[in-house]
């Protein structure tokens, strides 16, 4: 692990992060660093604790032990709405949107969550043009601008995944946590998403969970391999590919 | 709700040892009876996810079975097999005929279904037996006292009740812990989808659970009849306490229900013995402790027409109908205020009438006997009191979700109910009259004749209702309203987006409470009379019913629903004395056939164009016990 990493400042770091569910340790002593402008991929077999790790970073789950430092400040245990306010945006493994609302409203709510002041709370929505413009920009960013007036529930699966990312982007996060953004996508949609993620990685500290190995090795700047709740290895993709422990434990014949 | 007060053996004022012993035994006996009711409730909720508010009525049916059998054949013992057989049969019929179709429905539909059953059961009881109190003799075999110490003996019948309940509890445990079906039931209570995995015919399990739960409630009623007499609505008090037992014991847990029933039986009985006034409230505080542990344009035209019609109505009809119209407008305000929670935010509260009743009581309490106060004093006061109460209740109850939220709001509502029911604060059970004249502005008494007053109250109510409607329209169009909509559709996602949803829900809850306060204030002005029924959960359920009747998705729905509901009650009264019967049947019809309410049939095409295929329904249901 003597790999040189980009020298951009760490945005989010964990120290000894641990989470138990009853007697089961889902995540044990995980220390990782997310840096500005770096695409950090977390891989590992099912049950390795990847989603639990993301859920702790996003505030959905309280860590049992350990620290989460967001720009030097310990934020472990803060609820999800506060983490979002502090600059952590996320997408969910299973599409999690407001199915009965319009695409624009889905994103507009995301913008409102972090930027509307209490004084404006009773103002009519249509007069809050700043919020709407920002939502439209986020939709443009992910290529969904044309879908804005449609009801989110009728979008294709791939479009809903894009919407998820637009919602995460809308809050203007510093850290983006994406849980399997390619899940269930066709080849064409995957390609578009890949391009999108590469672009996002330049402006954010991006953590990605993904099962598609070809994709991960193609886009990741840095990788963490998890197994049974712990970090098995970390390093640049080339180093991970060459790591025999990783090959034995996880990658199998894939590489 | 004279439960427990009627037939406790005489206790001395000084609590000596025999007195304490008697209270302890009474507590155990009461707790065990509660267990028989609560175990059925908890199983039915745990396995089927149904909140059966009619469970208290089943208990009442059992008590009346005991009364009828004893009158006919002179023996209460015969009532036991009759109750078991009738209970199983009734349970099977209810499960197959009604409840089976409601497992996947929202809590609100389930609540209203079971509320309809209460109305029907009560009406059937009234038809068959009448509305009088009856005592049921203790079986002669057990009509003696068992001497315990020199100066103290205890009723043999109560011992027998304890024995029978314990035997039934043991049989339950054996069934749940040792049989294959019991294993499925335990699994289902933990994880509903497990039942399918285990490959057991879920329908058989559902039927068995419902039949046994129903039979247990009837048996409890039979056993209770000689102790507490039989009387209308006797199931109510037992139902509420049983819900407390279920929540404290843990949903779906029979052993949890057993222990919590014992604790609550003892707390309630000892509390009544030692601090009669506080006891009623004390038990409800427990519920809190327990939950800490788990943790368009065409519309505008229609609206204008309706408003015009309501405005000219008093000129066209007799004073009687003006009064009725006022009542309908007040009900509409109550339903509209609740809609902010139910239809807009997805929060189904069963305690909303508490704020309505509290506002009415506030008017009564601040109005001096000698003269009426200005509406500019009474209205803000009533609204502030209702709002503060809602703030407190909301702050405590909004940490819970779905079923728990229903139960906690219900419990808080009943706390307030008992506060006015059991103390002399507002005239106790009978209620109290306000000093007249009531309606004045500033210090200037409106020179209203007796004939003019109803018209004034009508128009003030109409103006307030219109203001409330417009206010809510503006709220729903605001950023705040959009947050509420987001919470209704997918609260979890709102949190992930960065909304502290608790604060928004609390704000909505408080506003809804204040608006209910406006309605309650006008009720006091209208009738010049307050009583505890204003606060009770029946009124809350009625308001939910009006919303469902009118439609969940709109703001005009609750108004429509309230007018329809009032008209319905009036028509029912004209054609039959059996008003509840008609209402109950209509509720059943609406819940089963019109899940979108009246507005669902009135404007289907327009609605469909505005809101294509409504996937929100599924997400609202997602706020359920497993969501």
Short mmCIF file of C-alpha atoms in Angstrom, two decimals, chain B residues 72-556:
data_model
loop_
_atom_site.label_atom_id
_atom_site.label_comp_id
_atom_site.label_asym_id
_atom_site.label_seq_id
_atom_site.Cartn_x
_atom_site.Cartn_y
_atom_site.Cartn_z
CA UNK B 72 -82.83 -17.51 29.45
CA UNK B 73 -81.40 -20.53 31.21
CA UNK B 74 -80.40 -19.13 34.54
CA UNK B 75 -76.75 -20.09 34.33
CA UNK B 76 -73.70 -18.09 33.31
CA UNK B 77 -71.72 -21.30 32.83
CA UNK B 78 -73.67 -22.18 29.73
CA UNK B 79 -72.59 -18.85 28.30
CA UNK B 80 -68.97 -20.00 28.13
CA UNK B 81 -69.40 -22.71 25.47
CA UNK B 82 -71.89 -20.49 23.68
CA UNK B 83 -69.36 -17.65 23.65
CA UNK B 84 -66.58 -19.91 22.38
CA UNK B 85 -68.74 -21.28 19.59
CA UNK B 86 -70.20 -17.89 18.70
CA UNK B 87 -66.76 -16.28 18.87
CA UNK B 88 -65.18 -18.79 16.52
CA UNK B 89 -68.09 -18.54 14.11
CA UNK B 90 -68.14 -14.73 14.20
CA UNK B 91 -64.36 -14.58 13.81
CA UNK B 92 -64.47 -16.82 10.76
CA UNK B 93 -67.28 -14.82 9.19
CA UNK B 94 -65.54 -11.49 9.82
CA UNK B 95 -62.21 -12.75 8.53
CA UNK B 96 -63.55 -14.36 5.38
CA UNK B 97 -66.22 -11.79 4.67
CA UNK B 98 -64.46 -8.53 5.49
CA UNK B 99 -61.01 -8.40 6.98
CA UNK B 100 -59.36 -10.61 4.36
CA UNK B 101 -59.90 -7.85 1.83
CA UNK B 102 -58.24 -5.25 4.02
CA UNK B 103 -54.86 -6.75 4.86
CA UNK B 104 -53.11 -4.80 2.14
CA UNK B 105 -55.09 -1.60 2.69
CA UNK B 106 -53.98 1.49 4.56
CA UNK B 107 -54.37 1.91 8.29
CA UNK B 108 -57.02 4.54 7.69
CA UNK B 109 -59.26 2.12 5.78
CA UNK B 110 -58.79 -0.51 8.43
CA UNK B 111 -59.62 1.91 11.19
CA UNK B 112 -62.78 3.00 9.44
CA UNK B 113 -63.82 -0.57 8.65
CA UNK B 114 -63.58 -1.52 12.27
CA UNK B 115 -65.23 1.73 13.33
CA UNK B 116 -68.18 0.82 11.09
CA UNK B 117 -68.32 -2.55 12.81
CA UNK B 118 -68.50 -0.83 16.19
CA UNK B 119 -71.49 1.19 15.03
CA UNK B 120 -73.19 -1.93 13.68
CA UNK B 121 -72.49 -4.03 16.76
CA UNK B 122 -73.74 -1.29 19.05
CA UNK B 123 -76.89 -0.90 16.99
CA UNK B 124 -77.49 -4.63 16.96
CA UNK B 125 -77.06 -4.67 20.71
CA UNK B 126 -79.50 -1.81 21.08
CA UNK B 127 -82.03 -3.56 18.81
CA UNK B 128 -81.82 -6.87 20.57
CA UNK B 129 -81.35 -5.91 24.21
CA UNK B 130 -81.92 -2.20 24.52
CA UNK B 131 -79.82 0.51 26.09
CA UNK B 132 -80.25 -0.24 29.80
CA UNK B 133 -77.74 -1.33 32.37
CA UNK B 134 -78.18 -4.93 33.41
CA UNK B 135 -76.51 -6.85 36.14
CA UNK B 136 -75.62 -10.48 35.64
CA UNK B 137 -75.76 -12.69 38.73
CA UNK B 138 -72.62 -14.43 39.88
CA UNK B 139 -73.09 -18.17 39.33
CA UNK B 140 -74.62 -19.63 42.49
CA UNK B 141 -71.93 -22.29 42.72
CA UNK B 142 -69.35 -19.57 43.30
CA UNK B 143 -71.48 -17.06 45.12
CA UNK B 144 -69.51 -17.11 48.33
CA UNK B 145 -66.31 -15.66 49.75
CA UNK B 146 -63.12 -17.52 50.46
CA UNK B 147 -61.78 -16.60 53.89
CA UNK B 148 -58.13 -15.64 53.68
CA UNK B 149 -57.29 -14.02 56.98
CA UNK B 150 -59.46 -13.50 60.03
CA UNK B 151 -60.92 -10.25 58.85
CA UNK B 152 -60.64 -10.74 55.12
CA UNK B 153 -62.23 -12.93 52.55
CA UNK B 154 -62.26 -12.75 48.77
CA UNK B 155 -64.87 -13.53 46.16
CA UNK B 156 -64.75 -17.13 44.97
CA UNK B 157 -65.97 -16.01 41.54
CA UNK B 158 -63.02 -13.68 41.15
CA UNK B 159 -60.70 -16.56 42.03
CA UNK B 160 -62.45 -18.63 39.40
CA UNK B 161 -61.95 -15.85 36.82
CA UNK B 162 -58.26 -15.74 37.68
CA UNK B 163 -58.08 -19.52 37.30
CA UNK B 164 -59.89 -19.65 33.97
CA UNK B 165 -57.83 -16.79 32.54
CA UNK B 166 -54.59 -18.44 33.63
CA UNK B 167 -55.67 -21.73 32.09
CA UNK B 168 -56.50 -19.96 28.83
CA UNK B 169 -53.18 -18.11 28.95
CA UNK B 170 -51.34 -21.40 29.36
CA UNK B 171 -53.24 -22.90 26.45
CA UNK B 172 -52.31 -19.85 24.37
CA UNK B 173 -48.65 -20.18 25.23
CA UNK B 174 -48.73 -23.84 24.34
CA UNK B 175 -50.37 -23.03 21.02
CA UNK B 176 -47.92 -20.25 20.20
CA UNK B 177 -44.73 -21.90 21.49
CA UNK B 178 -45.24 -25.59 20.82
CA UNK B 179 -47.34 -26.07 17.72
CA UNK B 180 -46.38 -25.71 14.09
CA UNK B 181 -49.04 -23.07 13.54
CA UNK B 182 -47.72 -21.19 16.55
CA UNK B 183 -44.26 -21.13 15.00
CA UNK B 184 -45.73 -19.65 11.85
CA UNK B 185 -47.60 -17.06 13.88
CA UNK B 186 -44.44 -16.05 15.71
CA UNK B 187 -42.57 -15.83 12.43
CA UNK B 188 -45.36 -13.81 10.87
CA UNK B 189 -45.41 -11.36 13.74
CA UNK B 190 -41.69 -10.85 13.27
CA UNK B 191 -41.59 -10.81 9.48
CA UNK B 192 -44.91 -11.01 7.61
CA UNK B 193 -43.36 -12.30 4.38
CA UNK B 194 -42.05 -15.32 6.28
CA UNK B 195 -45.40 -17.07 6.20
CA UNK B 196 -45.22 -17.63 2.46
CA UNK B 197 -41.65 -18.85 2.74
CA UNK B 198 -42.65 -21.47 5.26
CA UNK B 199 -45.18 -22.74 2.78
CA UNK B 200 -48.08 -22.80 5.14
CA UNK B 201 -51.43 -21.79 3.84
CA UNK B 202 -51.55 -18.22 5.15
CA UNK B 203 -55.32 -18.13 4.89
CA UNK B 204 -55.65 -20.96 7.35
CA UNK B 205 -53.43 -19.15 9.81
CA UNK B 206 -55.39 -15.93 9.39
CA UNK B 207 -58.70 -17.68 9.97
CA UNK B 208 -57.42 -19.48 13.02
CA UNK B 209 -55.95 -16.34 14.55
CA UNK B 210 -59.09 -14.34 13.94
CA UNK B 211 -61.39 -17.04 15.23
CA UNK B 212 -59.37 -17.59 18.39
CA UNK B 213 -58.88 -13.88 19.00
CA UNK B 214 -62.60 -13.28 18.65
CA UNK B 215 -63.50 -16.21 20.88
CA UNK B 216 -61.12 -14.98 23.58
CA UNK B 217 -62.69 -11.53 23.53
CA UNK B 218 -66.15 -13.04 23.89
CA UNK B 219 -65.00 -15.28 26.73
CA UNK B 220 -63.52 -12.25 28.47
CA UNK B 221 -66.89 -10.56 28.09
CA UNK B 222 -68.71 -13.51 29.62
CA UNK B 223 -66.35 -13.62 32.58
CA UNK B 224 -66.57 -9.87 33.07
CA UNK B 225 -70.37 -9.66 32.94
CA UNK B 226 -71.04 -10.64 36.58
CA UNK B 227 -68.25 -8.32 37.76
CA UNK B 228 -68.93 -5.15 35.83
CA UNK B 229 -72.59 -5.47 34.71
CA UNK B 230 -73.43 -5.06 31.06
CA UNK B 231 -74.04 -1.69 29.46
CA UNK B 232 -73.82 0.09 26.11
CA UNK B 233 -70.35 0.94 24.87
CA UNK B 234 -68.80 -1.11 27.67
CA UNK B 235 -66.16 -2.30 25.20
CA UNK B 236 -64.73 1.19 24.77
CA UNK B 237 -62.86 1.52 28.04
CA UNK B 238 -61.51 -2.02 27.78
CA UNK B 239 -60.46 -1.46 24.16
CA UNK B 240 -58.37 1.61 24.92
CA UNK B 241 -56.66 -0.02 27.87
CA UNK B 242 -56.06 -3.15 25.80
CA UNK B 243 -54.34 -1.08 23.13
CA UNK B 244 -52.10 0.32 25.82
CA UNK B 245 -51.36 -3.26 26.87
CA UNK B 246 -50.54 -4.27 23.30
CA UNK B 247 -48.24 -1.33 22.68
CA UNK B 248 -46.37 -1.79 25.95
CA UNK B 249 -46.15 -5.56 25.52
CA UNK B 250 -44.79 -5.28 22.01
CA UNK B 251 -46.90 -5.71 18.88
CA UNK B 252 -47.60 -9.32 18.10
CA UNK B 253 -46.11 -10.68 21.32
CA UNK B 254 -48.47 -12.81 23.39
CA UNK B 255 -46.10 -13.16 26.32
CA UNK B 256 -45.43 -9.43 26.20
CA UNK B 257 -49.17 -8.82 26.31
CA UNK B 258 -49.45 -11.13 29.29
CA UNK B 259 -46.92 -9.30 31.42
CA UNK B 260 -47.97 -5.84 30.41
CA UNK B 261 -51.64 -6.72 31.04
CA UNK B 262 -50.72 -7.76 34.57
CA UNK B 263 -48.70 -4.62 35.18
CA UNK B 264 -51.41 -2.37 33.82
CA UNK B 265 -54.13 -4.22 35.68
CA UNK B 266 -52.22 -3.70 38.91
CA UNK B 267 -51.25 -0.09 38.19
CA UNK B 268 -54.78 0.82 37.22
CA UNK B 269 -56.41 -0.93 40.16
CA UNK B 270 -53.93 0.15 42.80
CA UNK B 271 -53.89 3.62 41.36
CA UNK B 272 -57.66 3.80 41.59
CA UNK B 273 -57.49 2.56 45.16
CA UNK B 274 -54.85 5.01 46.27
CA UNK B 275 -55.20 8.01 44.02
CA UNK B 276 -58.51 7.69 42.25
CA UNK B 277 -58.28 10.98 40.41
CA UNK B 278 -54.85 10.48 38.95
CA UNK B 279 -55.13 6.84 38.02
CA UNK B 280 -57.07 7.33 34.86
CA UNK B 281 -54.26 9.45 33.53
CA UNK B 282 -51.37 7.46 34.97
CA UNK B 283 -51.87 4.44 32.74
CA UNK B 284 -51.78 6.52 29.60
CA UNK B 285 -48.47 8.00 30.54
CA UNK B 286 -47.08 4.46 30.38
CA UNK B 287 -47.67 4.29 26.68
CA UNK B 288 -45.11 7.01 26.24
CA UNK B 289 -42.54 5.20 28.32
CA UNK B 290 -43.18 2.06 26.30
CA UNK B 291 -42.53 3.60 22.95
CA UNK B 292 -39.26 5.13 24.09
CA UNK B 293 -37.91 1.61 24.08
CA UNK B 294 -38.33 0.63 20.36
CA UNK B 295 -37.84 3.47 18.86
CA UNK B 296 -57.78 23.84 -11.67
CA UNK B 297 -60.43 26.26 -13.19
CA UNK B 298 -63.43 23.94 -13.37
CA UNK B 299 -62.86 23.45 -9.69
CA UNK B 300 -63.04 27.18 -9.06
CA UNK B 301 -66.47 27.37 -10.66
CA UNK B 302 -67.72 24.48 -8.58
CA UNK B 303 -66.26 26.07 -5.50
CA UNK B 304 -67.93 29.38 -6.21
CA UNK B 305 -71.26 27.64 -6.75
CA UNK B 306 -70.91 25.72 -3.51
CA UNK B 307 -69.96 28.83 -1.55
CA UNK B 308 -72.90 30.76 -3.01
CA UNK B 309 -75.25 27.91 -2.20
CA UNK B 310 -74.01 27.77 1.37
CA UNK B 311 -74.30 31.52 1.68
CA UNK B 312 -77.94 31.69 0.57
CA UNK B 313 -79.00 28.45 2.22
CA UNK B 314 -80.22 30.00 5.49
CA UNK B 315 -82.60 32.23 3.55
CA UNK B 316 -84.28 29.23 2.01
CA UNK B 317 -84.70 26.80 4.87
CA UNK B 318 -86.23 26.65 8.31
CA UNK B 319 -84.20 27.62 11.42
CA UNK B 320 -83.84 23.94 12.26
CA UNK B 321 -81.86 23.39 9.10
CA UNK B 322 -79.80 26.50 9.73
CA UNK B 323 -78.68 24.91 13.00
CA UNK B 324 -78.00 21.65 11.21
CA UNK B 325 -76.09 23.56 8.54
CA UNK B 326 -73.97 25.22 11.20
CA UNK B 327 -73.16 21.86 12.66
CA UNK B 328 -72.17 20.60 9.21
CA UNK B 329 -69.91 23.63 8.68
CA UNK B 330 -68.23 23.05 12.02
CA UNK B 331 -67.72 19.38 11.18
CA UNK B 332 -66.29 20.50 7.85
CA UNK B 333 -63.76 22.69 9.66
CA UNK B 334 -62.77 19.79 11.87
CA UNK B 335 -62.41 17.43 8.90
CA UNK B 336 -60.53 20.07 6.88
CA UNK B 337 -58.07 20.66 9.70
CA UNK B 338 -57.46 16.92 9.93
CA UNK B 339 -56.96 16.72 6.18
CA UNK B 340 -53.77 18.75 6.59
CA UNK B 341 -52.42 15.75 8.48
CA UNK B 342 -54.08 12.80 6.76
CA UNK B 343 -54.36 13.74 3.11
CA UNK B 344 -51.51 16.23 2.88
CA UNK B 345 -48.84 14.79 5.16
CA UNK B 346 -49.88 11.14 5.42
CA UNK B 347 -50.29 11.23 9.20
CA UNK B 348 -53.36 9.36 10.43
CA UNK B 349 -54.20 10.69 13.87
CA UNK B 350 -56.91 9.23 16.05
CA UNK B 351 -56.68 12.00 18.61
CA UNK B 352 -57.51 15.05 16.53
CA UNK B 353 -60.83 15.77 18.26
CA UNK B 354 -58.86 16.43 21.45
CA UNK B 355 -57.85 19.86 20.14
CA UNK B 356 -61.36 20.54 18.93
CA UNK B 357 -62.86 19.64 22.29
CA UNK B 358 -60.15 21.43 24.22
CA UNK B 359 -60.92 24.65 22.36
CA UNK B 360 -64.62 24.28 23.19
CA UNK B 361 -63.74 23.75 26.84
CA UNK B 362 -61.44 26.78 26.72
CA UNK B 363 -64.36 28.93 25.63
CA UNK B 364 -66.40 27.52 28.49
CA UNK B 365 -63.67 28.04 31.07
CA UNK B 366 -62.86 31.64 30.18
CA UNK B 367 -66.43 32.81 29.73
CA UNK B 368 -67.70 34.43 32.93
CA UNK B 369 -71.14 33.41 34.10
CA UNK B 370 -72.54 36.91 33.90
CA UNK B 371 -71.77 37.95 30.36
CA UNK B 372 -70.47 36.76 27.04
CA UNK B 373 -66.97 37.58 25.87
CA UNK B 374 -66.02 39.08 22.57
CA UNK B 375 -65.23 36.59 19.84
CA UNK B 376 -62.03 38.57 19.40
CA UNK B 377 -61.02 37.25 22.82
CA UNK B 378 -62.45 33.75 22.78
CA UNK B 379 -61.39 32.73 19.28
CA UNK B 380 -57.67 33.56 19.63
CA UNK B 381 -57.61 32.06 23.11
CA UNK B 382 -59.21 28.82 21.98
CA UNK B 383 -56.88 28.62 19.01
CA UNK B 384 -53.78 29.26 21.10
CA UNK B 385 -54.74 26.66 23.70
CA UNK B 386 -55.51 24.07 21.03
CA UNK B 387 -52.29 24.93 19.24
CA UNK B 388 -50.17 24.62 22.36
CA UNK B 389 -51.75 21.28 23.19
CA UNK B 390 -51.08 20.11 19.63
CA UNK B 391 -47.49 21.28 19.90
CA UNK B 392 -46.94 19.21 23.02
CA UNK B 393 -48.81 16.13 21.81
CA UNK B 394 -47.16 16.40 18.41
CA UNK B 395 -43.69 16.78 19.88
CA UNK B 396 -44.17 13.51 21.76
CA UNK B 397 -46.14 11.47 19.25
CA UNK B 398 -44.42 12.41 15.99
CA UNK B 399 -41.36 10.40 16.91
CA UNK B 400 -43.50 7.37 16.17
CA UNK B 401 -44.86 6.10 12.87
CA UNK B 402 -47.83 4.26 11.43
CA UNK B 403 -49.59 2.10 13.97
CA UNK B 404 -47.71 3.59 16.90
CA UNK B 405 -48.64 7.10 15.86
CA UNK B 406 -52.29 6.09 15.69
CA UNK B 407 -52.13 4.60 19.14
CA UNK B 408 -50.15 7.38 20.77
CA UNK B 409 -52.46 10.08 19.43
CA UNK B 410 -55.41 7.98 20.53
CA UNK B 411 -53.93 7.68 24.00
CA UNK B 412 -53.29 11.40 24.32
CA UNK B 413 -56.81 12.14 23.17
CA UNK B 414 -58.20 9.78 25.76
CA UNK B 415 -56.00 11.36 28.43
CA UNK B 416 -57.70 14.68 27.78
CA UNK B 417 -61.04 12.93 27.61
CA UNK B 418 -60.54 11.50 31.06
CA UNK B 419 -59.21 14.81 32.35
CA UNK B 420 -62.59 16.39 31.67
CA UNK B 421 -64.58 13.21 32.29
CA UNK B 422 -63.17 12.46 35.73
CA UNK B 423 -62.62 15.92 37.16
CA UNK B 424 -65.01 18.74 37.85
CA UNK B 425 -63.04 21.07 35.58
CA UNK B 426 -65.72 21.21 32.92
CA UNK B 427 -68.75 19.76 34.65
CA UNK B 428 -67.49 16.17 34.59
CA UNK B 429 -69.32 13.48 32.67
CA UNK B 430 -72.39 15.56 32.05
CA UNK B 431 -70.62 18.55 30.58
CA UNK B 432 -71.62 22.14 31.21
CA UNK B 433 -73.54 25.07 29.75
CA UNK B 434 -71.97 28.38 28.77
CA UNK B 435 -73.35 31.72 29.80
CA UNK B 436 -75.28 33.45 27.04
CA UNK B 437 -75.28 35.63 25.01
CA UNK B 438 -72.14 34.37 23.38
CA UNK B 439 -71.48 36.09 20.14
CA UNK B 440 -70.19 39.59 20.58
CA UNK B 441 -67.54 41.67 18.94
CA UNK B 442 -65.32 43.88 21.05
CA UNK B 443 -67.28 44.74 24.15
CA UNK B 444 -70.29 45.51 22.14
CA UNK B 445 -72.96 42.86 22.53
CA UNK B 446 -74.52 42.12 19.23
CA UNK B 447 -78.13 43.03 19.68
CA UNK B 448 -79.21 39.66 18.45
CA UNK B 449 -82.59 38.29 19.09
CA UNK B 450 -83.04 34.64 19.85
CA UNK B 451 -84.17 34.23 16.28
CA UNK B 452 -81.17 36.02 14.75
CA UNK B 453 -78.42 34.30 16.70
CA UNK B 454 -78.35 31.00 14.78
CA UNK B 455 -77.97 32.95 11.55
CA UNK B 456 -75.03 34.90 12.94
CA UNK B 457 -73.29 31.72 14.09
CA UNK B 458 -73.94 30.13 10.72
CA UNK B 459 -72.36 32.99 8.81
CA UNK B 460 -69.40 33.34 11.13
CA UNK B 461 -68.78 29.60 10.70
CA UNK B 462 -69.09 29.90 6.94
CA UNK B 463 -66.60 32.76 6.80
CA UNK B 464 -64.15 30.89 9.03
CA UNK B 465 -64.49 27.74 6.93
CA UNK B 466 -63.85 29.72 3.75
CA UNK B 467 -60.83 31.40 5.32
CA UNK B 468 -59.50 28.05 6.48
CA UNK B 469 -59.94 26.55 3.03
CA UNK B 470 -58.16 29.43 1.32
CA UNK B 471 -55.42 29.40 3.93
CA UNK B 472 -54.80 25.71 3.34
CA UNK B 473 -54.78 26.20 -0.43
CA UNK B 474 -52.03 28.78 0.04
CA UNK B 475 -50.12 26.55 2.44
CA UNK B 476 -50.20 23.64 0.02
CA UNK B 477 -48.85 25.85 -2.76
CA UNK B 478 -46.00 27.07 -0.61
CA UNK B 479 -42.57 25.58 -0.12
CA UNK B 480 -43.83 24.29 3.21
CA UNK B 481 -46.77 22.53 1.56
CA UNK B 482 -44.46 20.84 -0.90
CA UNK B 483 -42.40 19.49 1.95
CA UNK B 484 -45.53 18.01 3.51
CA UNK B 485 -46.39 16.40 0.18
CA UNK B 486 -42.90 14.97 -0.03
CA UNK B 487 -43.24 13.55 3.45
CA UNK B 488 -46.52 11.89 2.53
CA UNK B 489 -45.04 10.33 -0.59
CA UNK B 490 -41.69 9.21 0.81
CA UNK B 491 -40.57 10.47 4.18
CA UNK B 492 -37.35 8.52 4.23
CA UNK B 493 -36.25 10.13 1.00
CA UNK B 494 -37.08 13.58 2.37
CA UNK B 495 -34.70 12.99 5.22
CA UNK B 496 -32.01 11.82 2.86
CA UNK B 497 -32.54 15.00 0.86
CA UNK B 498 -31.76 17.01 3.95
CA UNK B 499 -35.14 17.80 5.46
CA UNK B 500 -35.57 17.51 9.19
CA UNK B 501 -39.00 16.03 8.60
CA UNK B 502 -39.86 15.96 12.28
CA UNK B 503 -39.97 19.75 12.45
CA UNK B 504 -42.19 20.03 9.41
CA UNK B 505 -44.55 17.40 10.72
CA UNK B 506 -44.68 19.15 14.06
CA UNK B 507 -45.51 22.43 12.37
CA UNK B 508 -48.30 20.74 10.39
CA UNK B 509 -49.59 19.02 13.50
CA UNK B 510 -49.67 22.31 15.40
CA UNK B 511 -51.41 24.18 12.59
CA UNK B 512 -53.95 21.37 12.27
CA UNK B 513 -54.54 21.54 16.02
CA UNK B 514 -55.10 25.30 15.85
CA UNK B 515 -57.56 24.91 12.99
CA UNK B 516 -59.39 22.20 14.91
CA UNK B 517 -59.48 24.78 17.70
CA UNK B 518 -61.36 27.16 15.40
CA UNK B 519 -63.93 24.42 14.80
CA UNK B 520 -64.20 23.64 18.50
CA UNK B 521 -64.61 27.29 19.34
CA UNK B 522 -67.52 27.56 16.93
CA UNK B 523 -69.06 24.43 18.39
CA UNK B 524 -69.12 26.04 21.81
CA UNK B 525 -70.66 29.17 20.25
CA UNK B 526 -73.18 27.08 18.36
CA UNK B 527 -74.41 24.78 21.06
CA UNK B 528 -73.48 26.75 24.16
CA UNK B 529 -72.60 23.45 25.73
CA UNK B 530 -69.48 21.33 26.24
CA UNK B 531 -69.09 17.68 27.21
CA UNK B 532 -66.31 15.09 27.12
CA UNK B 533 -67.72 13.43 23.98
CA UNK B 534 -66.29 16.37 22.04
CA UNK B 535 -62.82 15.10 22.87
CA UNK B 536 -63.37 11.35 22.63
CA UNK B 537 -61.91 9.29 19.84
CA UNK B 538 -65.31 8.61 18.30
CA UNK B 539 -65.34 12.22 17.16
CA UNK B 540 -61.84 11.81 15.75
CA UNK B 541 -62.93 8.70 13.90
CA UNK B 542 -65.93 10.58 12.55
CA UNK B 543 -63.64 13.26 11.19
CA UNK B 544 -61.51 10.60 9.50
CA UNK B 545 -64.67 9.16 8.09
CA UNK B 546 -65.71 12.50 6.62
CA UNK B 547 -62.33 12.77 4.95
CA UNK B 548 -62.59 9.32 3.52
CA UNK B 549 -66.15 9.98 2.43
CA UNK B 550 -65.07 13.13 0.62
CA UNK B 551 -61.74 11.95 -0.70
CA UNK B 552 -58.19 11.93 0.53
CA UNK B 553 -56.53 13.80 -2.26
CA UNK B 554 -58.30 17.14 -2.24
CA UNK B 555 -59.10 20.02 0.09
CA UNK B 556 -62.74 20.28 -0.92
#
